[in-house]
Short mmCIF file of C-alpha atoms and ligand atoms in Angstrom, two decimals:
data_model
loop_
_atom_site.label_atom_id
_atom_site.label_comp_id
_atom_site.label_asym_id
_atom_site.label_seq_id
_atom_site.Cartn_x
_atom_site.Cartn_y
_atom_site.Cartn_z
CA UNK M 1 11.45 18.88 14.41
CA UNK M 2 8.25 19.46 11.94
CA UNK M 3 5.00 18.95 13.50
CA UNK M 4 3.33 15.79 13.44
CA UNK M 5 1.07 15.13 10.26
CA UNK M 6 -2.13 13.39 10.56
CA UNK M 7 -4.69 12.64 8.04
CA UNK M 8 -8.11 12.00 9.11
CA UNK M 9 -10.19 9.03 7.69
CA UNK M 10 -13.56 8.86 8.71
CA UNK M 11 -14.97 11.92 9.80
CA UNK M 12 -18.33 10.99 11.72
CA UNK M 13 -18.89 11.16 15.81
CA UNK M 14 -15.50 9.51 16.96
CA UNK M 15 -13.63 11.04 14.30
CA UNK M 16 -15.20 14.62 15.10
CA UNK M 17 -13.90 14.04 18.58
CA UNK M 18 -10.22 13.00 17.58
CA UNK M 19 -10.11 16.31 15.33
CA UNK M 20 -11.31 18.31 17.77
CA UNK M 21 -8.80 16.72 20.53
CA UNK M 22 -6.02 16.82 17.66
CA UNK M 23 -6.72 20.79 17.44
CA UNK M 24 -5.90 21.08 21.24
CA UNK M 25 -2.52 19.51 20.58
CA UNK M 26 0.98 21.37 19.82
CA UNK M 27 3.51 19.27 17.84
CA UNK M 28 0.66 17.96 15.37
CA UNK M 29 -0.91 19.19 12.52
CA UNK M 30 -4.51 17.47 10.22
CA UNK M 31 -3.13 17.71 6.80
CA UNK M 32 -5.88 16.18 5.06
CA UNK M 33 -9.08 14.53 5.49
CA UNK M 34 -11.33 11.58 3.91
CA UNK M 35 -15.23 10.81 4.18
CA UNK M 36 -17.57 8.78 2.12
CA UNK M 37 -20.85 10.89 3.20
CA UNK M 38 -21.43 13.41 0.22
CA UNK M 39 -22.91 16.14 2.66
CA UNK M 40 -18.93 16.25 4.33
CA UNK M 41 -17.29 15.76 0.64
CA UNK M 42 -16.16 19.28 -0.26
CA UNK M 43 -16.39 21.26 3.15
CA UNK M 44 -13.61 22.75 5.59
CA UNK M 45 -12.94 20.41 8.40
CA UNK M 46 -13.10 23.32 10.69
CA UNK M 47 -16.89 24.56 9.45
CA UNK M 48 -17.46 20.68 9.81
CA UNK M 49 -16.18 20.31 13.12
CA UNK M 50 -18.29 23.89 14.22
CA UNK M 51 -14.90 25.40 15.07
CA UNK M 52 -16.09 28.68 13.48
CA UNK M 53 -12.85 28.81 11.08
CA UNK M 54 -11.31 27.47 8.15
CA UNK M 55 -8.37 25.19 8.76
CA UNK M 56 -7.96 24.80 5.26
CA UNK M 57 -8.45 20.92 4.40
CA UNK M 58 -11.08 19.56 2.71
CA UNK M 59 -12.83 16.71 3.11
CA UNK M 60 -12.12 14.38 -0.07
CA UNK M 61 -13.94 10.69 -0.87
CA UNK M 62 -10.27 10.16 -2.87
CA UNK M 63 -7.85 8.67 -0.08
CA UNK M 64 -5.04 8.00 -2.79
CA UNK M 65 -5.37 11.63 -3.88
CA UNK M 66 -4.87 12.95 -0.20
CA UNK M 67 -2.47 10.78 0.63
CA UNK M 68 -0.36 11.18 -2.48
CA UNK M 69 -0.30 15.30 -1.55
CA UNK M 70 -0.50 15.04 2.59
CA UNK M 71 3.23 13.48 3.89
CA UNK M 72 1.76 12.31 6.31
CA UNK M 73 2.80 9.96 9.33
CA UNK M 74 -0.56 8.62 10.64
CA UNK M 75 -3.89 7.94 9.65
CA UNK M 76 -6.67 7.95 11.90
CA UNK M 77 -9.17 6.04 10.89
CA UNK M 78 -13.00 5.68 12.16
CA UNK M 79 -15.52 4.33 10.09
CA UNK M 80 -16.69 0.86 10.66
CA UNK M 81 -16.11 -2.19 13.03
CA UNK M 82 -15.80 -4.88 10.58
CA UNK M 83 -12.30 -6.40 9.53
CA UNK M 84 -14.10 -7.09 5.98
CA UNK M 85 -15.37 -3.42 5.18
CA UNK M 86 -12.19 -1.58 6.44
CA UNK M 87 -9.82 -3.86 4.62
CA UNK M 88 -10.34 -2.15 1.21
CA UNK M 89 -10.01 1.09 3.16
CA UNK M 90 -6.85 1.03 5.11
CA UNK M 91 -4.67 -2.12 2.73
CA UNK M 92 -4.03 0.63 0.10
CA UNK M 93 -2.71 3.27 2.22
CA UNK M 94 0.37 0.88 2.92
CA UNK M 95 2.37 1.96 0.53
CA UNK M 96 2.43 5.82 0.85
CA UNK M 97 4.28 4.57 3.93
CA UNK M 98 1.67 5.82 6.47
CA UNK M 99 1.27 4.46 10.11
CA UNK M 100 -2.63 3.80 10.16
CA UNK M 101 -4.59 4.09 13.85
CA UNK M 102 -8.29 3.08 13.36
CA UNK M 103 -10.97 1.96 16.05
CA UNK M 104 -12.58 -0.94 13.77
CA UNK M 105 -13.22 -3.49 16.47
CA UNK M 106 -12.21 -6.10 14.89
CA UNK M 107 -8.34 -4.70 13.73
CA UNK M 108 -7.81 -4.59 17.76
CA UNK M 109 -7.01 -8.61 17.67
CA UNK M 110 -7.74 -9.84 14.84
CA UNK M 111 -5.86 -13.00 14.53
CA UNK M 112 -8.98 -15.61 15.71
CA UNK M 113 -11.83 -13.82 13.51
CA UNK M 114 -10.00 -13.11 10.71
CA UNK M 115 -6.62 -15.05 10.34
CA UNK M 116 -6.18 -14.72 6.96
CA UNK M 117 -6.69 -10.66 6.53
CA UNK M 118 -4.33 -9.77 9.30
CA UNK M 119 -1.53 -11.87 7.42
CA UNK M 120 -2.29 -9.53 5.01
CA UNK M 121 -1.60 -6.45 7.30
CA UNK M 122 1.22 -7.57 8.55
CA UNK M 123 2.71 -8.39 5.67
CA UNK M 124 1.65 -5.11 3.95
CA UNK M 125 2.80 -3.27 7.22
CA UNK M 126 6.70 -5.16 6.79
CA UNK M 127 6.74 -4.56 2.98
CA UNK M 128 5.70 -0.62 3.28
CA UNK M 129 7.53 -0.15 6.51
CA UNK M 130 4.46 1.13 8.22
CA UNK M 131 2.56 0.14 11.12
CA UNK M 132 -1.56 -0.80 11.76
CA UNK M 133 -2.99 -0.69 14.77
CA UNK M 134 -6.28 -1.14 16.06
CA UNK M 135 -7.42 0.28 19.53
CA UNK M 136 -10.43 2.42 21.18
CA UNK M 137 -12.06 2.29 24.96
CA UNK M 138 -13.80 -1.35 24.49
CA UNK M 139 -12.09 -2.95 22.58
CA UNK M 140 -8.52 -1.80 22.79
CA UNK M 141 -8.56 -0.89 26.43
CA UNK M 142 -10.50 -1.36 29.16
CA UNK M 143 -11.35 -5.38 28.87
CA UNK M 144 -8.25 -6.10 27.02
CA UNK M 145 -5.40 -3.93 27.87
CA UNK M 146 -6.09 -2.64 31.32
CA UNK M 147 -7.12 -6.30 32.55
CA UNK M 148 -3.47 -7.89 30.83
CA UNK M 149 -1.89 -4.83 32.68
CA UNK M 150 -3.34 -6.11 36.02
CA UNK M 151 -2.46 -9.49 35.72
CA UNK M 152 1.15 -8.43 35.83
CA UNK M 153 1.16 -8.91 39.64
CA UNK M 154 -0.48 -12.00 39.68
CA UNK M 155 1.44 -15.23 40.54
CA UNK M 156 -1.09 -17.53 39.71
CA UNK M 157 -4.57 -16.78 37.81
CA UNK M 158 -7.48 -19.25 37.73
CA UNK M 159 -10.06 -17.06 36.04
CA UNK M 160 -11.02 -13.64 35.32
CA UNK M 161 -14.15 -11.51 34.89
CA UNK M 162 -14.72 -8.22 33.45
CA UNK M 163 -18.19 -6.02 33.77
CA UNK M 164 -18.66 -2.81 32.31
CA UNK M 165 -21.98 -0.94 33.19
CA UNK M 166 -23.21 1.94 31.09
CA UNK M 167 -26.11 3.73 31.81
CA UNK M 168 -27.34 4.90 27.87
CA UNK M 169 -29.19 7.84 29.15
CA UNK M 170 -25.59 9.75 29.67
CA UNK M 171 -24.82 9.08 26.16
CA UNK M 172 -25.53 10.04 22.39
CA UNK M 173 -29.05 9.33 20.56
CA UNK M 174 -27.18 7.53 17.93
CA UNK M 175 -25.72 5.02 20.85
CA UNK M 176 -28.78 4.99 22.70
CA UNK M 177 -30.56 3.94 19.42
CA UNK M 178 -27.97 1.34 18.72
CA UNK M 179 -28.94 -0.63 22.01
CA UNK M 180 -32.00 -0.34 21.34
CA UNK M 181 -33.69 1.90 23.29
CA UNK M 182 -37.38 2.76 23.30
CA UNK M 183 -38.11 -0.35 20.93
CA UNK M 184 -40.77 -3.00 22.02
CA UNK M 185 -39.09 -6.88 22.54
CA UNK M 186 -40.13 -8.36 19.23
CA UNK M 187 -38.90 -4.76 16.95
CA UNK M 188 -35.80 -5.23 19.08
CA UNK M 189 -35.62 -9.59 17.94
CA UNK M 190 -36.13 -7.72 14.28
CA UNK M 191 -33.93 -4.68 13.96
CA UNK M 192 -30.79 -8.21 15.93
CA UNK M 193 -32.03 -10.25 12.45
CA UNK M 194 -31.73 -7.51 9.96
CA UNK M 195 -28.37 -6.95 11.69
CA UNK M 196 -29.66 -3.04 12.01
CA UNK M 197 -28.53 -3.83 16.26
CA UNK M 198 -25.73 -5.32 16.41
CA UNK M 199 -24.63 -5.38 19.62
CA UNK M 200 -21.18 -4.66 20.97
CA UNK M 201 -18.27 -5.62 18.78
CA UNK M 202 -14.97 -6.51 20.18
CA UNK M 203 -15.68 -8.87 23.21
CA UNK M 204 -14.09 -11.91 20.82
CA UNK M 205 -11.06 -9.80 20.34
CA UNK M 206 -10.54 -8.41 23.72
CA UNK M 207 -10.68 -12.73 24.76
CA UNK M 208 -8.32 -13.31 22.20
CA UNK M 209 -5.92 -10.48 23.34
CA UNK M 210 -6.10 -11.65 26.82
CA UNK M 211 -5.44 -15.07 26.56
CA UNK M 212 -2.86 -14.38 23.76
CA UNK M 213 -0.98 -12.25 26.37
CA UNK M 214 -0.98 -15.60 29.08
CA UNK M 215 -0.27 -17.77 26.30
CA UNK M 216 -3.74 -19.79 27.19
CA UNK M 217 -4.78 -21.93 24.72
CA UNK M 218 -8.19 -21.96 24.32
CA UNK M 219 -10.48 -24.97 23.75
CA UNK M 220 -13.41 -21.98 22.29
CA UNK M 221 -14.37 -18.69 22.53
CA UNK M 222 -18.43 -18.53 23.02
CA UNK M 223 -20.52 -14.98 22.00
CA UNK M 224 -23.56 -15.75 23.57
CA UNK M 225 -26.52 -13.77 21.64
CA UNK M 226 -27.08 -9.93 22.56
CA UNK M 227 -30.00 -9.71 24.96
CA UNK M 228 -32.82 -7.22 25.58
CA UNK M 229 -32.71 -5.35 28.79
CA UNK M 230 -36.24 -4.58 29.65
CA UNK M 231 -37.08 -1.22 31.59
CA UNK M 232 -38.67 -2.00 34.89
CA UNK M 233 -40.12 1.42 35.14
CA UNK M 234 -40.69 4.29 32.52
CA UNK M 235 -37.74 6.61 31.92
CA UNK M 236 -38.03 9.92 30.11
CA UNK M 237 -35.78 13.02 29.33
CA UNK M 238 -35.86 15.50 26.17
CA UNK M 239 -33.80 12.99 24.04
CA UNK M 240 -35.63 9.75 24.72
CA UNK M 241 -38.56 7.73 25.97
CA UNK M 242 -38.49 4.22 27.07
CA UNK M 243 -41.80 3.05 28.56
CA UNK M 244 -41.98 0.41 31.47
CA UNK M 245 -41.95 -2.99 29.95
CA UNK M 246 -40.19 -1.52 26.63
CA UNK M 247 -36.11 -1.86 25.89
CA UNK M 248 -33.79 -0.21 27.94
CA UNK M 249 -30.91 -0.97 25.83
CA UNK M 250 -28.62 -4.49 25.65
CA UNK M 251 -26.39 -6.70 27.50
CA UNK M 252 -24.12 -8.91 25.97
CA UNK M 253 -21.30 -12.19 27.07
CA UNK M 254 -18.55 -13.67 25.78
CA UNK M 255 -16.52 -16.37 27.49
CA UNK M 256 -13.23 -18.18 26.62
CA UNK M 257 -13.27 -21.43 27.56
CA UNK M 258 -10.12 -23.74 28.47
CA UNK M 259 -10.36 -27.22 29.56
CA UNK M 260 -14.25 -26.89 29.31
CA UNK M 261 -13.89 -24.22 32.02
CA UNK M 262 -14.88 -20.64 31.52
CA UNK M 263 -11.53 -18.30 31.94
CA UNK M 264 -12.24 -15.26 30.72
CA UNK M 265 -15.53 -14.23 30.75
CA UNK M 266 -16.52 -10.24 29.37
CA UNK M 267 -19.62 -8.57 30.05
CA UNK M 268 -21.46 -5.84 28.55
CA UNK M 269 -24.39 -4.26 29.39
CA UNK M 270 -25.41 -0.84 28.03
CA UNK M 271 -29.33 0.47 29.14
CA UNK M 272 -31.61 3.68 29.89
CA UNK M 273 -31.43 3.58 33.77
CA UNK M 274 -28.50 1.60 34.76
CA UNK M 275 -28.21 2.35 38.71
CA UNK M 276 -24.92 2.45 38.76
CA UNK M 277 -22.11 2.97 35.78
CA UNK M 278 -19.09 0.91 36.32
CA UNK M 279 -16.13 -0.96 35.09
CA UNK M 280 -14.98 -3.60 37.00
CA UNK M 281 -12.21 -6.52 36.93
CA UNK M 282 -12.40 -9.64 38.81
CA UNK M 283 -8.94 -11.88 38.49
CA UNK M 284 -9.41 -14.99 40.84
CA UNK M 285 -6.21 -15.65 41.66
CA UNK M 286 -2.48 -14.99 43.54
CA UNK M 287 -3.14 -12.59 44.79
CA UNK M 288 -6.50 -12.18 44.19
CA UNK M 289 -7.49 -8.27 42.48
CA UNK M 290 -10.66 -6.70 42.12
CA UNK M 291 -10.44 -3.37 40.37
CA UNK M 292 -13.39 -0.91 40.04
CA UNK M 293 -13.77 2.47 38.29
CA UNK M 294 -16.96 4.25 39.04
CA UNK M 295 -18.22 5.86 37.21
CA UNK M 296 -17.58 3.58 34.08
CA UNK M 297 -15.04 5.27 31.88
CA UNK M 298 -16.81 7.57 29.21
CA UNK M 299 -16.43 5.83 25.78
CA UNK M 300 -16.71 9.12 23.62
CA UNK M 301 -13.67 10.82 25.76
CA UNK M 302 -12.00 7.90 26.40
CA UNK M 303 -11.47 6.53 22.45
CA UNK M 304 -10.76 10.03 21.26
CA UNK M 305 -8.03 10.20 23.57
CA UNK M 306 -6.41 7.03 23.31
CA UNK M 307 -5.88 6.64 19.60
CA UNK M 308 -4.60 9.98 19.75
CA UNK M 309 -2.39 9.01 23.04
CA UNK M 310 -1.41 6.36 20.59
CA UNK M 311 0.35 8.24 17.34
CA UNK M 312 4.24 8.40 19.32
CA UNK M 313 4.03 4.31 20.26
CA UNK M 314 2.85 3.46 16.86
CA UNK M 315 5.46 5.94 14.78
CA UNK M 316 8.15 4.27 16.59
CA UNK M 317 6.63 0.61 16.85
CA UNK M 318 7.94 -1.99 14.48
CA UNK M 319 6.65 -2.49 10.81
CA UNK M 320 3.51 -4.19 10.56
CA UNK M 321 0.32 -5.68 12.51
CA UNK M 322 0.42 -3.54 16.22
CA UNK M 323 -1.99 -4.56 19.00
CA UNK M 324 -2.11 -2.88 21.91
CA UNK M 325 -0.87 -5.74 23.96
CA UNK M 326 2.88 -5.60 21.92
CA UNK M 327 3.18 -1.51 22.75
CA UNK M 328 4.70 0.12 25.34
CA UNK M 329 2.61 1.27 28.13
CA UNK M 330 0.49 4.17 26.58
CA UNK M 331 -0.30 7.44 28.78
CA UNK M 332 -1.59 11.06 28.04
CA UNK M 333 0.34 13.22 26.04
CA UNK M 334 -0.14 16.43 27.76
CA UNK M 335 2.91 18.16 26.47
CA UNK M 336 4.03 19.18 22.74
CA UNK M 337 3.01 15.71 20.76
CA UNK M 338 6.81 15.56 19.69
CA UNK M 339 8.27 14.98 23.26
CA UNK M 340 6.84 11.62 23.37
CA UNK M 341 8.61 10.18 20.04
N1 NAP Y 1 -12.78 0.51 19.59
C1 NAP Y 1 -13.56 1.36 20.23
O1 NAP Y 1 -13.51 1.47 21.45
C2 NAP Y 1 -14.51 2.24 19.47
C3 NAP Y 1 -15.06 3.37 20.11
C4 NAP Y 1 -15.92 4.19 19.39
C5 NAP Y 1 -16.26 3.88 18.07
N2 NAP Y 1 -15.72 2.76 17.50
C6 NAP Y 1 -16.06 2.44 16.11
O2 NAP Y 1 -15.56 3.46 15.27
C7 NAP Y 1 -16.36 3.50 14.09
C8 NAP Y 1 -16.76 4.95 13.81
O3 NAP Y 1 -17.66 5.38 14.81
P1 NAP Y 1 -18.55 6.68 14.63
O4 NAP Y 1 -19.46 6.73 15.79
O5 NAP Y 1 -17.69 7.84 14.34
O6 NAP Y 1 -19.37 6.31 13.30
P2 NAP Y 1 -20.13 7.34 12.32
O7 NAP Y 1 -20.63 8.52 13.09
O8 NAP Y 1 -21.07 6.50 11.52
O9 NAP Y 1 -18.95 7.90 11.38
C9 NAP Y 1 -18.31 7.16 10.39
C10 NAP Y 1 -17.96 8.09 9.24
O10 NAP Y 1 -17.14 7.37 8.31
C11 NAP Y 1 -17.74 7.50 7.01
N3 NAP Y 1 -17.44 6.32 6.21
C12 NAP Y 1 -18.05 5.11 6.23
N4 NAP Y 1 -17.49 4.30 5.31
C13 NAP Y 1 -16.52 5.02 4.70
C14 NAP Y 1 -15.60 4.75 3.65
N5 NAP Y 1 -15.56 3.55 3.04
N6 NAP Y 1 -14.74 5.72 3.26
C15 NAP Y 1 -14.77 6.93 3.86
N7 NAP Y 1 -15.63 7.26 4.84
C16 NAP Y 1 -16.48 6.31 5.27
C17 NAP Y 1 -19.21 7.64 7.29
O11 NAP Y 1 -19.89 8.20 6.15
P3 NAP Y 1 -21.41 7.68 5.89
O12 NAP Y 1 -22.21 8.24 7.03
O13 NAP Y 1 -21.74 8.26 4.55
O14 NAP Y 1 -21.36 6.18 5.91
C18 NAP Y 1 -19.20 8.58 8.49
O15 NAP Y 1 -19.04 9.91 8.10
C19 NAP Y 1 -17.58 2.60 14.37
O16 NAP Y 1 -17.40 1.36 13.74
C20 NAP Y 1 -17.56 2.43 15.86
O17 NAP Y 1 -18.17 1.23 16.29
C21 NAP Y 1 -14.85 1.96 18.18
#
């Protein structure tokens, strides 16, 4: 059987990751890859990626143009969490046929926040006889799909509650500076106006995916507003500074509400000097489960490996709109990528 052929879209920090992961891999092959950022247009993935040697594919802005040449099965895609900006990226790469795996947030359930554009994927996914999927460590896994898995034994559930704890000090500059760490209260109320902090994407969808897998009908799903979390002592290493009384980083809520009763309620918190880095799940009911990982699960590692972990489920899914709650059970694929198809 040929090796696997993957085309890379999106080329920045998670898509780094899922190249270099993909390179580790027998049964698969990058055939071609696609970036908008003109200092990657033109260069060898491998001298991008700091491999040290060609792996002869360039980086191209022209997806049609790669995809017409690549034969590809999958393409990865990582470049931004809104339904509305990746739309015009992944629609047109329906019809060379092309299973497409991206981490935008809001492709992991996006039926609520955008009804009307994932009619459109599913009916470009049925028409092209291709498959889109949208996963990643939060959302795609561990407040969606890990908490649906653990409901499985339940006989009864009354309400469930999921923390994950992430101390921003273990992770990039680029995420510590997107919870806003090291900013003063009112240039953090500024930078959540101009939209330049967002918070965390995905807690709407993971609800949605939850209660979609119960069949709960919702009365509303609430995003309360991203927070500050405000150091209570000073915290510095070579990478950052955050002074007492400054921002640590964010935390963040979402709750879906049934018979004006919370249900499911997610929360985020991601700061400089978390004590203690966990994911945890709370389901109150028969029997009752409370499931910890500790140390929280490493989002960098974690997304990386899962949307590669993905390509077997979503060659051989049906046609159309994937989400991780329809797939079979997903686990490592340690051996040659082809076993698993
Ligand atoms: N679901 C999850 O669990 C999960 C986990 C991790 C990340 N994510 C999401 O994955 C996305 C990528 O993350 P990242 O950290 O890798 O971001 P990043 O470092 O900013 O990389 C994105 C890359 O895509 C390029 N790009 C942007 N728009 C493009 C377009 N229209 N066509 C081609 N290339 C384009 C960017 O170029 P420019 O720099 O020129 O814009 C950049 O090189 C983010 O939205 C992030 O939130 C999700």
């Amino acid at each position: 059987m040929e090796k696997i052929r993957v085309v890379l879209y999106g080329v920045g920090a998670i898509g780094s990751n899922i190249a270099k992961l993909l390179l580790t891999k027998e049964g698969v092959e990058i055939v071609g890859a696609i970036d908008a950022d003109k200092n990657k247009i033109g260069k060898d993935l491998g001298e991008l990626l700091g491999t040290g040697k060609r792996l002869g594919v360039i980086v191209s802005e022209d997806s049609g143009k790669v995809l017409s040449k690549a034969c590809a099965s999958v393409v990865i895609h990582a470049t931004s969490s809104r339904l509305q900006d990746v739309y015009p990226q992944i629609a047109p790469l329906a019809k060379f046929g092309v299973n497409v795996i991206s981490t935008c947030e809001e492709l992991s359930y996006p039926y609520g926040s955008e009804p009307e554009l994932a009619k459109k994927l599913e009916a470009l996914g049925t028409k092209y006889a291709m498959t889109f999927l949208g996963t990643g460590i939060n959302p795609g896994f561990l407040m969606d799909t890990l908490v649906i898995a653990l409901t499985g034994v339940c006989q009864k559930i009354n309400s469930i509650k999921v923390d994950r704890v992430m101390n921003a000090e273990t992770r990039r500059v680029p995420f510590q500076k997107k919870v806003g760490a090291g900013l003063t209260a009112s240039e953090f109320r500024e930078k959540m106006k101009t939209k330049i902090i967002s918070g965390h994407v995905g807690l709407e969808q993971s609800i949605g995916m939850i209660a979609s897998a119960l069949q709960w009908e919702l009365d509303k799903i609430i995003v309360e507003p991203v927070e500050p979390v405000v150091a209570k002592q000073a915290v510095a290493n070579e990478a950052i500074k955050v002074k007492k009384g400054e921002v640590a980083g964010l935390r963040q809520t979402a709750k879906g509400v049934m018979k004006r009763k919370p249900v499911i309620v997610l929360n985020f918190q991601a700061y400089i000097g978390a004590k203690e880095e966990y994911d945890a799940i709370a389901i109150d009911g028969v029997p009752p489960i409370h499931e910890k990982i500790s140390p929280c699960v490493h989002g960098d590692y974690a997304t990386a490996a899962i949307i590669v972990n993905s390509i077997p489920k979503v060659i051989n899914a049906p046609p159309g709109l994937a989400t991780m709650k329809d797939l079979p059970v997903i686990s490592a694929t340690v051996e040659d990528m082809r076993k698993y198809l």
